[in-house]
Amino acid sequence: VVVDITAQRAAEERERAVLADAVATNLKFRAFFEQGALFAGIMDVDGTIIEPNRLSWEGSGFTRDQIVDKPFWDGPWWTPSPALVRQVQDASVRAAQGELVRMELPYYVADGTARLVDLSIIPIKDEGGRVIFLAPTGSDITNRKRAEEALGRKVEEMQTLLDTLPIGVFIAHDPEARLITGNPAAHRLLRTRSPNLSKTADPDERPMHFRVCRNGVEVPPNELPVQRAARGEVVQDMELDDVFDDGMVLHTIMSAAPLYDEQGHVRGAVASVLDVTDRKRAEEALREADRRKDEFLATLSHELRNPLAPLLNGLHLMRMATDDAATMDRARTMMERQLAQLVRLVDDLLDVSRISQGKLELRKARVDLASVLNSAVETSRFLIDEMGHTLEVTMPDEPVYLDADLTRLAQVFMNLLNNAAKYSDRGGRIRLVAKRVEREIVVSVRDTGIGIAADQLPQIFEVFSQVTRSLERSRGGLGIGLSLVRRLLQMHGGTIEARSEGPGHGSEFVVRLPVEVQAPAPPARVLPELEHPDASFRILVVDDNRDSADSLSMMLGILGNKTQTAYDGEEAARAAAAFQPHVILLDIGLPKLNGYETCRRIREQPGGRDVVIVAQTGWGQEEDRKRSREAGFDHHMVKPIDPSALVALLSGLSAKNGGNGGVPQ
Ligand code: ADP
């Protein structure tokens, strides 16, 4: 029997080929299944793992047996955390119902460390849509997650930095720098709240228009740092001014640098803007103060020289007219006046410097406004009369008491009255009106003088400020009077305001001071009359300014004392030993041996304990007094020594010692 099996063979061959093909395909799938970079497996709809790929167990350090034939959620990856087990179980159930579940989960590897997996459970369905098995797949995303988190932190840090940075930062997001955003400081600088700072922004949100200038010249838009950076240039520390349409000017220092894309093309730019307006202003103020100081020095030398010529003339006159009592008298009166002027200048100077160093102390007491104003009027009377002005004074009906330093407050009104007299042409009218307004006293000093231009009004209280700058037109003064006035008033809790209708229309200065409301204090103690000392002393006068020493010595001689002079510290110590004075008037700033040292040395000499040593110095602060006390001085007098104070001191000494007989021997 011959059977033709060709067809059968062919069929068998075909079948074998199909099988081989199937096996080959299956092997390919297997290889893919095993060698892919994903965790993968096949599990039953009830959650039992049938076939895990190698990576899924070996990759986590487990064995295949720990995984196969067990529910997926009982796998060793989740068991350390019951919550995780529940989550995986729930996901598996949902997948079995046909849902593709995807989630990021922590999982545990064999050594117990936790990692992160991006897990999907894919429901595999037949043609009827019935789920026939489930395919869990996953990939380890621990490293990616960590990098993402690190990046997130960096971004957050940078964001916080940008948000709080006092420097404006702008970012141009395109090479043409059309879209620009900025940090909060940038919005503040450009006076807008919208993050979009571009010219293309909504007109309502766009920053106020401003011109960018360099040294006063507008910078063309394409030359601005951001635009230059967007062309690939790095711009460093460019000084620019933003001049806003409303007149505000912002001084800035700008820098900018390009941003690149992966191909190295410029994709935008960053720019930083540092606001240096305050610094610029401070610099300008310093320059202005420096200029005022220079001007002041010029005025000062001028003002100090002014009285010198009449003083010299006076001296010549006195020498020439010794017999002519009337001329002598006139010369002396003139010299006294000029000297008073000099002393006042120097006093004002010292006061200003004391106030600015916070060293001026007020001796406040209950004082009557009338005595303050009377004292001021008395001092200014001469100048007012000399200029031929009339002065009207109106006082409140009731007496007004202030808690004040009488001398200082009198100085305030004297300054105002003197200014009114100085800055009025001859024959002017000055009115001083004091009015009580509730708990304040308001004193107005008004003149019919040259007036003050409106733009000068705010400045006249600044130290060294003078409206008339040229020396020729100067009416005498250093430009410190009003600054002193204002500060003294501030120290009294008061204020001052200047008013003027303009040049030629006179000026008015209005002072307000708080009033003391209690009942008047008992009358002040009357000072005892000054007496001529009835004792004659041996007095040593020590000063390196010979004229000063000699004239003081002469004066004391005329008063009946025996005097000697010394011009430096060493000489003073020798003279003290030889002359055995009762009183030594000792200057502090001395050559060779300063006054403190000289005083100590004299105290150590025989008899040196009993001598009365008086410091005479230019420094009258409490600190200076303390220092001289510590060095062994008995008294402290501020130069120039007021002769009547010296006489009072000497009288005190003779009284203490019981008249002439009791003078220390
Ligand atoms: P000065 O020593 O120059 O008088 P002040 O501080 O007293 O200095 O005054 C400052 C400036 O204010 C003066 O130089 C003057 O230009 C102006 N001024 C002060 N008082 C008057 C006034 N009553 N009328 C016009 N100008 C005045």
PDB file of N, CA, C and O in Angstrom, residues 434-456:
ATOM      1  N   ALA A 434       3.877 138.151  72.157  1.00  0.00           N
ATOM      2  CA  ALA A 434       3.765 136.870  72.855  1.00  0.00           C
ATOM      3  C   ALA A 434       2.314 136.665  73.245  1.00  0.00           C
ATOM      4  O   ALA A 434       1.693 137.556  73.819  1.00  0.00           O
ATOM      5  N   LYS A 435       1.766 135.488  72.854  1.00  0.00           N
ATOM      6  CA  LYS A 435       0.351 135.225  73.114  1.00  0.00           C
ATOM      7  C   LYS A 435       0.212 133.843  73.697  1.00  0.00           C
ATOM      8  O   LYS A 435       0.885 132.911  73.263  1.00  0.00           O
ATOM      9  N   ARG A 436      -0.667 133.719  74.678  1.00  0.00           N
ATOM     10  CA  ARG A 436      -0.896 132.395  75.239  1.00  0.00           C
ATOM     11  C   ARG A 436      -1.996 131.718  74.434  1.00  0.00           C
ATOM     12  O   ARG A 436      -3.073 132.284  74.244  1.00  0.00           O
ATOM     13  N   VAL A 437      -1.743 130.537  73.905  1.00  0.00           N
ATOM     14  CA  VAL A 437      -2.769 129.778  73.198  1.00  0.00           C
ATOM     15  C   VAL A 437      -2.869 128.425  73.885  1.00  0.00           C
ATOM     16  O   VAL A 437      -2.019 127.561  73.709  1.00  0.00           O
ATOM     17  N   GLU A 438      -3.920 128.268  74.698  1.00  0.00           N
ATOM     18  CA  GLU A 438      -4.105 127.078  75.521  1.00  0.00           C
ATOM     19  C   GLU A 438      -2.848 126.766  76.320  1.00  0.00           C
ATOM     20  O   GLU A 438      -2.394 127.608  77.080  1.00  0.00           O
ATOM     21  N   ARG A 439      -2.261 125.594  76.087  1.00  0.00           N
ATOM     22  CA  ARG A 439      -1.115 125.234  76.926  1.00  0.00           C
ATOM     23  C   ARG A 439       0.212 125.588  76.271  1.00  0.00           C
ATOM     24  O   ARG A 439       1.246 125.039  76.617  1.00  0.00           O
ATOM     25  N   GLU A 440       0.116 126.507  75.297  1.00  0.00           N
ATOM     26  CA  GLU A 440       1.343 126.910  74.616  1.00  0.00           C
ATOM     27  C   GLU A 440       1.497 128.415  74.685  1.00  0.00           C
ATOM     28  O   GLU A 440       0.514 129.145  74.753  1.00  0.00           O
ATOM     29  N   ILE A 441       2.746 128.854  74.610  1.00  0.00           N
ATOM     30  CA  ILE A 441       2.971 130.271  74.429  1.00  0.00           C
ATOM     31  C   ILE A 441       3.528 130.439  73.015  1.00  0.00           C
ATOM     32  O   ILE A 441       4.386 129.678  72.585  1.00  0.00           O
ATOM     33  N   VAL A 442       2.935 131.356  72.276  1.00  0.00           N
ATOM     34  CA  VAL A 442       3.343 131.566  70.897  1.00  0.00           C
ATOM     35  C   VAL A 442       3.984 132.952  70.813  1.00  0.00           C
ATOM     36  O   VAL A 442       3.353 133.950  71.124  1.00  0.00           O
ATOM     37  N   VAL A 443       5.261 132.976  70.431  1.00  0.00           N
ATOM     38  CA  VAL A 443       5.963 134.257  70.349  1.00  0.00           C
ATOM     39  C   VAL A 443       6.331 134.510  68.894  1.00  0.00           C
ATOM     40  O   VAL A 443       6.973 133.673  68.258  1.00  0.00           O
ATOM     41  N   SER A 444       5.872 135.658  68.385  1.00  0.00           N
ATOM     42  CA  SER A 444       6.193 135.969  66.999  1.00  0.00           C
ATOM     43  C   SER A 444       7.142 137.166  66.962  1.00  0.00           C
ATOM     44  O   SER A 444       6.937 138.148  67.661  1.00  0.00           O
ATOM     45  N   VAL A 445       8.200 137.019  66.164  1.00  0.00           N
ATOM     46  CA  VAL A 445       9.121 138.144  65.956  1.00  0.00           C
ATOM     47  C   VAL A 445       9.009 138.499  64.485  1.00  0.00           C
ATOM     48  O   VAL A 445       9.336 137.689  63.621  1.00  0.00           O
ATOM     49  N   ARG A 446       8.509 139.693  64.236  1.00  0.00           N
ATOM     50  CA  ARG A 446       8.170 140.045  62.868  1.00  0.00           C
ATOM     51  C   ARG A 446       8.910 141.317  62.474  1.00  0.00           C
ATOM     52  O   ARG A 446       9.034 142.227  63.292  1.00  0.00           O
ATOM     53  N   ASP A 447       9.431 141.356  61.243  1.00  0.00           N
ATOM     54  CA  ASP A 447      10.133 142.566  60.821  1.00  0.00           C
ATOM     55  C   ASP A 447       9.625 143.024  59.465  1.00  0.00           C
ATOM     56  O   ASP A 447       8.861 142.327  58.800  1.00  0.00           O
ATOM     57  N   THR A 448      10.053 144.223  59.086  1.00  0.00           N
ATOM     58  CA  THR A 448       9.648 144.779  57.792  1.00  0.00           C
ATOM     59  C   THR A 448      10.861 144.784  56.862  1.00  0.00           C
ATOM     60  O   THR A 448      11.023 145.647  56.034  1.00  0.00           O
ATOM     61  N   GLY A 449      11.718 143.764  57.045  1.00  0.00           N
ATOM     62  CA  GLY A 449      13.017 143.767  56.369  1.00  0.00           C
ATOM     63  C   GLY A 449      13.032 143.128  54.996  1.00  0.00           C
ATOM     64  O   GLY A 449      12.020 143.103  54.293  1.00  0.00           O
ATOM     65  N   ILE A 450      14.195 142.562  54.659  1.00  0.00           N
ATOM     66  CA  ILE A 450      14.447 142.121  53.287  1.00  0.00           C
ATOM     67  C   ILE A 450      13.673 140.854  52.921  1.00  0.00           C
ATOM     68  O   ILE A 450      13.593 140.501  51.759  1.00  0.00           O
ATOM     69  N   GLY A 451      13.116 140.165  53.911  1.00  0.00           N
ATOM     70  CA  GLY A 451      12.304 138.994  53.616  1.00  0.00           C
ATOM     71  C   GLY A 451      13.143 137.811  53.158  1.00  0.00           C
ATOM     72  O   GLY A 451      14.366 137.908  53.017  1.00  0.00           O
ATOM     73  N   ILE A 452      12.459 136.690  52.933  1.00  0.00           N
ATOM     74  CA  ILE A 452      13.165 135.458  52.562  1.00  0.00           C
ATOM     75  C   ILE A 452      12.416 134.824  51.395  1.00  0.00           C
ATOM     76  O   ILE A 452      11.188 134.706  51.428  1.00  0.00           O
ATOM     77  N   ALA A 453      13.152 134.423  50.360  1.00  0.00           N
ATOM     78  CA  ALA A 453      12.512 133.779  49.210  1.00  0.00           C
ATOM     79  C   ALA A 453      11.959 132.418  49.627  1.00  0.00           C
ATOM     80  O   ALA A 453      12.539 131.746  50.479  1.00  0.00           O
ATOM     81  N   ALA A 454      10.825 132.040  49.013  1.00  0.00           N
ATOM     82  CA  ALA A 454      10.132 130.813  49.425  1.00  0.00           C
ATOM     83  C   ALA A 454      11.051 129.596  49.372  1.00  0.00           C
ATOM     84  O   ALA A 454      11.025 128.747  50.262  1.00  0.00           O
ATOM     85  N   ASP A 455      11.906 129.524  48.333  1.00  0.00           N
ATOM     86  CA  ASP A 455      12.738 128.320  48.214  1.00  0.00           C
ATOM     87  C   ASP A 455      13.855 128.294  49.252  1.00  0.00           C
ATOM     88  O   ASP A 455      14.489 127.270  49.466  1.00  0.00           O
ATOM     89  N   GLN A 456      14.098 129.406  49.909  1.00  0.00           N
ATOM     90  CA  GLN A 456      15.151 129.427  50.928  1.00  0.00           C
ATOM     91  C   GLN A 456      14.609 129.081  52.309  1.00  0.00           C
ATOM     92  O   GLN A 456      15.357 128.677  53.186  1.00  0.00           O
TER      93      GLN A 456
END
